[in-house]
Structures are given as C-alpha cells and as structure tokens.
Amino acid sequence: MKKVYANATEALDGVISDGMMIAAGGFGLCGIPELLLEAIKNSGAQDLTFASNNAGVDDFGIGILLQTKQVKKMISSYVGENAEFMRQYLAGELELEFNPQGTLAERMRAGGAGIPGFYTKTGVGTVIADGKEHKDFNGETYILEEGIFADLAIVKAWKADDTGNLIFRKTARNFNVPAATCGKICIVEVEEIVPRGSLDPDMIHLPGIYVHRIIQGQHEKRIEQRTTRKKEEA
C-alpha cells in the first residue's frame, strides 16, 4: 500500500470533505500539522469540527481556518492565545465543547482503542458535567465521557519510515499520538522520511498500522510566547 505522498494537497485528495470531524495533534504551536492545516484551508471544506487542545493563534494553526469561517465547532481545552477563537465563541458564531485537558486526551485515546465511553471524576460538580450521565463507584461520583471517533486525524511527527512508523521529538509528542489513533484515516506530516528498518523498534512512538498517508515537508516552527533575558542579564 502506498503511504508516501508528494505534498499535503495530494495526501488530502479524496479524503477531505464538508462536515468532517478532524482530530488534530499539537499543543499550542508545538507539534502542529501546519502543512495539512494549510491544505485543508485551501481545499475550501466547510462546517468542520476539530478536536484539538486549542486552535493555535490567529494566523497560524487551526486559527487560519477560523479566519475563513471553515470551522463550525471546536472540541478543546484552551482558547487563550487566539483572539478570533474567543471572539467567534462569545459572538455565538462558533460552537465550543470545553474539555478538561486530560479528559480530551483520554477521549482521543479511548476512540483509538475502540472504547465508546469511560467514567471520570474530572468535572464533577462543574458545568462540564451538565447533561452527562453520573454514576457512583465506591462512594465517589463520576461522569460519563464519550470516546472521540474522528473521520480524519492529522498529526505532525519528527521521523517516519515508508510504512508509517513514527517518532515524535520531545514535547511535540503531546496530543499527536492519541489524535493519530482515533481517526478513521490518519495523515501525518514529518520532517524526515528514513529508510525502512533504520528506526530502532524500541524508539517508535506510534506503529505504522495507524498511519495511512505520509508527507515530508519544511516547517516554520513558530514560538507562541518567546521569553528571553536581555543579553547583559544572561
């Protein structure tokens, strides 16, 4: 099976469509599938639902799709770095399903493992629990959270071989692994495609069985909040 594609547009061909739920890896601007997000923007697909920790910033990451009003709903933990995200939500232009960060990661992981739902104490007694099933275990109350089963997963990795075995670099691993597993189709962009057999099996973070398409590209790797000391203080 061919897994390596020439570019993001080619990798999305025949996959992207209106109304999809997309699980996107990354945390802030760290480890985000920026090339695939740009290609989704250029595809013109509308009414998209994104399950992602956040939406990047206004002009990068999922933020570029908010600018073009291609996103109907966000399933997220955090909105703080994206003014347009906040504006659309407060104006009633964007649906938002808030999830505690660990719950969102576990919902993705559960979907990837074929688990339709799980109980958690996180969110009990808050607005997060509104409308959700409650159940007591050993005298403690839990709420039912559903696994995320996405139509498409888009993630960013450091290295891959042509079978889709992936290695993520340091904190860029973040949400990428659970996001990759919960999509019916998983497309990955990587910095380097290496020869088959060159990756140490003990170092592989995600096996190629989860990966359907791969592209290699150059990445901008922006820093969300650059914090440095003045030279004389360093």
Short mmCIF file of C-alpha atoms in Angstrom, two decimals:
data_model
loop_
_atom_site.label_atom_id
_atom_site.label_comp_id
_atom_site.label_asym_id
_atom_site.label_seq_id
_atom_site.Cartn_x
_atom_site.Cartn_y
_atom_site.Cartn_z
CA MET A 1 0.00 0.00 0.00
CA LYS A 2 1.34 3.41 -0.97
CA LYS A 3 1.64 5.65 2.07
CA VAL A 4 4.09 8.37 0.97
CA TYR A 5 2.56 11.31 -0.92
CA ALA A 6 4.24 14.26 -2.60
CA ASN A 7 2.56 17.03 -0.61
CA ALA A 8 -0.32 17.86 1.73
CA THR A 9 -2.79 18.63 -1.07
CA GLU A 10 -2.16 15.25 -2.68
CA ALA A 11 -2.42 13.47 0.67
CA LEU A 12 -5.84 15.02 1.33
CA ASP A 13 -7.17 14.24 -2.15
CA GLY A 14 -10.31 12.12 -1.87
CA VAL A 15 -10.30 12.39 1.91
CA ILE A 16 -11.32 15.91 2.94
CA SER A 17 -14.99 16.88 2.70
CA ASP A 18 -17.56 19.21 4.27
CA GLY A 19 -18.85 18.38 7.73
CA MET A 20 -15.95 16.18 8.83
CA MET A 21 -14.73 15.72 12.38
CA ILE A 22 -10.96 16.10 12.43
CA ALA A 23 -8.67 15.20 15.32
CA ALA A 24 -5.58 17.41 15.19
CA GLY A 25 -2.38 16.86 17.13
CA GLY A 26 -0.25 19.56 18.70
CA PHE A 27 -0.19 21.77 21.76
CA GLY A 28 -0.28 25.49 21.12
CA LEU A 29 2.11 25.77 18.18
CA CYS A 30 4.24 22.80 19.25
CA GLY A 31 3.98 19.78 17.00
CA ILE A 32 1.03 21.01 14.95
CA PRO A 33 0.35 19.68 11.43
CA GLU A 34 0.77 23.10 9.86
CA LEU A 35 1.12 21.93 6.24
CA LEU A 36 -2.02 19.83 6.38
CA LEU A 37 -3.96 22.65 8.02
CA GLU A 38 -2.94 25.00 5.21
CA ALA A 39 -4.03 22.41 2.65
CA ILE A 40 -7.39 21.97 4.40
CA LYS A 41 -7.85 25.74 4.24
CA ASN A 42 -7.06 25.72 0.51
CA SER A 43 -9.48 22.82 -0.05
CA GLY A 44 -12.39 25.07 0.91
CA ALA A 45 -14.01 22.38 3.07
CA GLN A 46 -16.75 23.86 5.28
CA ASP A 47 -18.60 23.08 8.54
CA LEU A 48 -15.63 21.27 10.06
CA THR A 49 -15.43 20.07 13.66
CA PHE A 50 -11.96 19.99 15.18
CA ALA A 51 -10.97 18.03 18.26
CA SER A 52 -7.74 19.70 19.33
CA ASN A 53 -6.22 21.01 22.54
CA ASN A 54 -6.56 24.55 21.17
CA ALA A 55 -6.74 26.43 17.89
CA GLY A 56 -3.22 27.81 17.70
CA VAL A 57 -3.04 31.56 17.20
CA ASP A 58 -4.96 33.90 14.93
CA ASP A 59 -2.78 33.48 11.85
CA PHE A 60 -1.28 30.03 12.40
CA GLY A 61 -2.50 26.53 13.13
CA ILE A 62 -6.25 25.96 13.22
CA GLY A 63 -6.55 29.74 13.58
CA ILE A 64 -6.24 30.13 9.81
CA LEU A 65 -9.39 28.04 9.39
CA LEU A 66 -11.25 30.14 11.93
CA GLN A 67 -10.36 33.22 9.91
CA THR A 68 -12.02 31.75 6.84
CA LYS A 69 -15.05 30.52 8.84
CA GLN A 70 -14.45 26.90 7.81
CA VAL A 71 -14.77 25.60 11.38
CA LYS A 72 -18.24 25.00 12.79
CA LYS A 73 -17.25 23.52 16.16
CA MET A 74 -14.19 23.16 18.38
CA ILE A 75 -13.72 20.42 20.98
CA SER A 76 -10.92 21.97 23.02
CA SER A 77 -9.33 22.65 26.38
CA TYR A 78 -7.98 26.15 25.88
CA VAL A 79 -8.79 29.30 23.88
CA GLY A 80 -6.43 31.82 25.46
CA GLU A 81 -3.94 32.52 22.66
CA ASN A 82 -6.44 33.01 19.85
CA ALA A 83 -8.43 36.25 19.84
CA GLU A 84 -10.56 35.23 16.84
CA PHE A 85 -11.43 31.94 18.53
CA MET A 86 -12.62 33.86 21.59
CA ARG A 87 -14.48 36.46 19.51
CA GLN A 88 -16.38 33.87 17.48
CA TYR A 89 -17.33 31.90 20.57
CA LEU A 90 -18.57 34.95 22.50
CA ALA A 91 -20.48 36.14 19.42
CA GLY A 92 -22.23 32.78 19.06
CA GLU A 93 -20.61 32.13 15.69
CA LEU A 94 -18.68 29.04 16.80
CA GLU A 95 -19.78 26.02 18.80
CA LEU A 96 -17.38 25.12 21.60
CA GLU A 97 -17.28 21.94 23.64
CA PHE A 98 -14.89 22.56 26.52
CA ASN A 99 -12.99 19.53 27.81
CA PRO A 100 -10.50 19.31 30.65
CA GLN A 101 -7.14 18.64 29.03
CA GLY A 102 -6.67 15.13 30.42
CA THR A 103 -10.24 14.22 29.54
CA LEU A 104 -9.73 15.34 25.94
CA ALA A 105 -6.55 13.27 25.62
CA GLU A 106 -8.31 10.25 27.12
CA ARG A 107 -11.33 10.69 24.84
CA MET A 108 -8.98 10.51 21.85
CA ARG A 109 -7.10 7.53 23.30
CA ALA A 110 -10.38 5.77 24.05
CA GLY A 111 -11.60 6.27 20.50
CA GLY A 112 -8.34 4.84 19.18
CA ALA A 113 -8.77 1.80 21.42
CA GLY A 114 -12.37 1.26 20.36
CA ILE A 115 -13.74 2.30 23.77
CA PRO A 116 -17.06 4.15 23.37
CA GLY A 117 -17.00 5.81 26.79
CA PHE A 118 -15.42 5.96 30.23
CA TYR A 119 -16.15 7.41 33.66
CA THR A 120 -14.02 10.14 35.23
CA LYS A 121 -14.19 12.30 38.36
CA THR A 122 -12.81 15.29 36.48
CA GLY A 123 -15.53 17.90 36.01
CA VAL A 124 -17.97 16.54 38.58
CA GLY A 125 -19.88 19.42 40.14
CA THR A 126 -18.99 21.88 37.36
CA VAL A 127 -20.59 22.95 34.08
CA ILE A 128 -18.51 20.23 32.40
CA ALA A 129 -20.84 17.68 33.99
CA ASP A 130 -24.07 19.32 32.78
CA GLY A 131 -26.19 16.88 30.79
CA LYS A 132 -23.80 13.95 31.31
CA GLU A 133 -24.59 10.66 32.95
CA HIS A 134 -23.48 10.43 36.60
CA LYS A 135 -22.64 7.19 38.36
CA ASP A 136 -21.23 6.33 41.77
CA PHE A 137 -18.33 3.94 42.27
CA ASN A 138 -17.16 3.12 45.80
CA GLY A 139 -18.93 6.18 47.16
CA GLU A 140 -17.46 8.60 44.61
CA THR A 141 -19.39 10.27 41.78
CA TYR A 142 -18.11 10.05 38.21
CA ILE A 143 -19.36 11.38 34.89
CA LEU A 144 -19.51 9.54 31.58
CA GLU A 145 -17.32 10.89 28.78
CA GLU A 146 -17.53 9.55 25.23
CA GLY A 147 -14.58 8.44 23.16
CA ILE A 148 -13.73 10.55 20.11
CA PHE A 149 -14.05 8.75 16.79
CA ALA A 150 -12.86 11.20 14.14
CA ASP A 151 -13.32 10.97 10.38
CA LEU A 152 -9.75 12.18 9.88
CA ALA A 153 -6.68 12.56 12.08
CA ILE A 154 -3.87 14.97 11.14
CA VAL A 155 -0.63 14.91 13.10
CA LYS A 156 2.98 16.08 12.96
CA ALA A 157 5.94 13.78 13.66
CA TRP A 158 9.70 14.10 13.53
CA LYS A 159 10.65 10.94 11.61
CA ALA A 160 8.83 8.20 9.76
CA ASP A 161 9.70 5.27 7.58
CA ASP A 162 7.66 4.48 4.49
CA THR A 163 5.41 2.08 6.42
CA GLY A 164 4.32 4.88 8.79
CA ASN A 165 6.23 4.01 11.94
CA LEU A 166 6.62 7.35 13.74
CA ILE A 167 8.98 9.06 16.17
CA PHE A 168 7.95 12.36 17.75
CA ARG A 169 10.51 14.85 19.05
CA LYS A 170 10.35 15.62 22.76
CA THR A 171 7.32 17.70 23.80
CA ALA A 172 5.98 17.67 20.23
CA ARG A 173 4.70 14.20 21.09
CA ASN A 174 1.89 15.83 23.17
CA PHE A 175 -1.58 15.16 21.68
CA ASN A 176 -0.24 13.70 18.46
CA VAL A 177 -0.29 10.04 19.50
CA PRO A 178 -3.88 9.88 20.81
CA ALA A 179 -5.11 12.08 17.95
CA ALA A 180 -3.50 9.78 15.38
CA THR A 181 -5.15 6.68 16.76
CA CYS A 182 -8.75 7.97 16.85
CA GLY A 183 -9.12 8.84 13.17
CA LYS A 184 -10.63 6.53 10.57
CA ILE A 185 -7.90 7.89 8.30
CA CYS A 186 -4.63 9.26 9.69
CA ILE A 187 -2.41 11.58 7.66
CA VAL A 188 0.99 12.51 9.05
CA GLU A 189 3.44 15.22 8.09
CA VAL A 190 7.05 14.64 9.06
CA GLU A 191 10.38 16.38 8.91
CA GLU A 192 12.22 13.33 7.60
CA ILE A 193 11.33 10.02 5.96
CA VAL A 194 14.04 7.47 6.70
CA PRO A 195 14.76 4.08 5.09
CA ARG A 196 12.68 1.13 6.21
CA GLY A 197 14.41 -0.76 9.01
CA SER A 198 16.52 2.20 10.16
CA LEU A 199 14.29 3.06 13.14
CA ASP A 200 15.00 1.26 16.39
CA PRO A 201 11.78 -0.62 17.18
CA ASP A 202 12.13 0.31 20.86
CA MET A 203 12.13 4.02 19.94
CA ILE A 204 8.95 4.03 17.82
CA HIS A 205 6.16 6.04 19.48
CA LEU A 206 3.37 5.08 17.08
CA PRO A 207 3.36 1.99 14.85
CA GLY A 208 2.56 2.32 11.18
CA ILE A 209 -0.67 0.31 11.48
CA TYR A 210 -2.38 3.58 12.49
CA VAL A 211 -0.95 5.65 9.62
CA HIS A 212 -2.49 5.78 6.14
CA ARG A 213 -0.69 8.64 4.40
CA ILE A 214 2.61 10.48 4.96
CA ILE A 215 4.13 13.66 3.61
CA GLN A 216 7.53 15.22 4.20
CA GLY A 217 7.94 18.98 4.29
CA GLN A 218 9.59 22.08 5.67
CA HIS A 219 8.09 23.51 8.85
CA GLU A 220 8.06 27.03 10.21
CA LYS A 221 8.02 26.00 13.89
CA ARG A 222 6.83 29.26 15.37
CA ILE A 223 7.21 30.03 19.07
CA GLU A 224 3.95 31.03 20.73
CA GLN A 225 5.32 33.19 23.52
CA ARG A 226 9.01 34.00 23.13
CA THR A 227 10.52 34.70 26.56
CA THR A 228 14.19 35.67 26.72
CA ARG A 229 16.51 37.53 29.04
CA LYS A 230 18.38 40.60 27.97
CA LYS A 231 21.91 39.81 26.87
CA GLU A 232 23.54 41.69 29.77
CA GLU A 233 21.44 39.70 32.27
CA ALA A 234 22.16 36.32 30.77
#
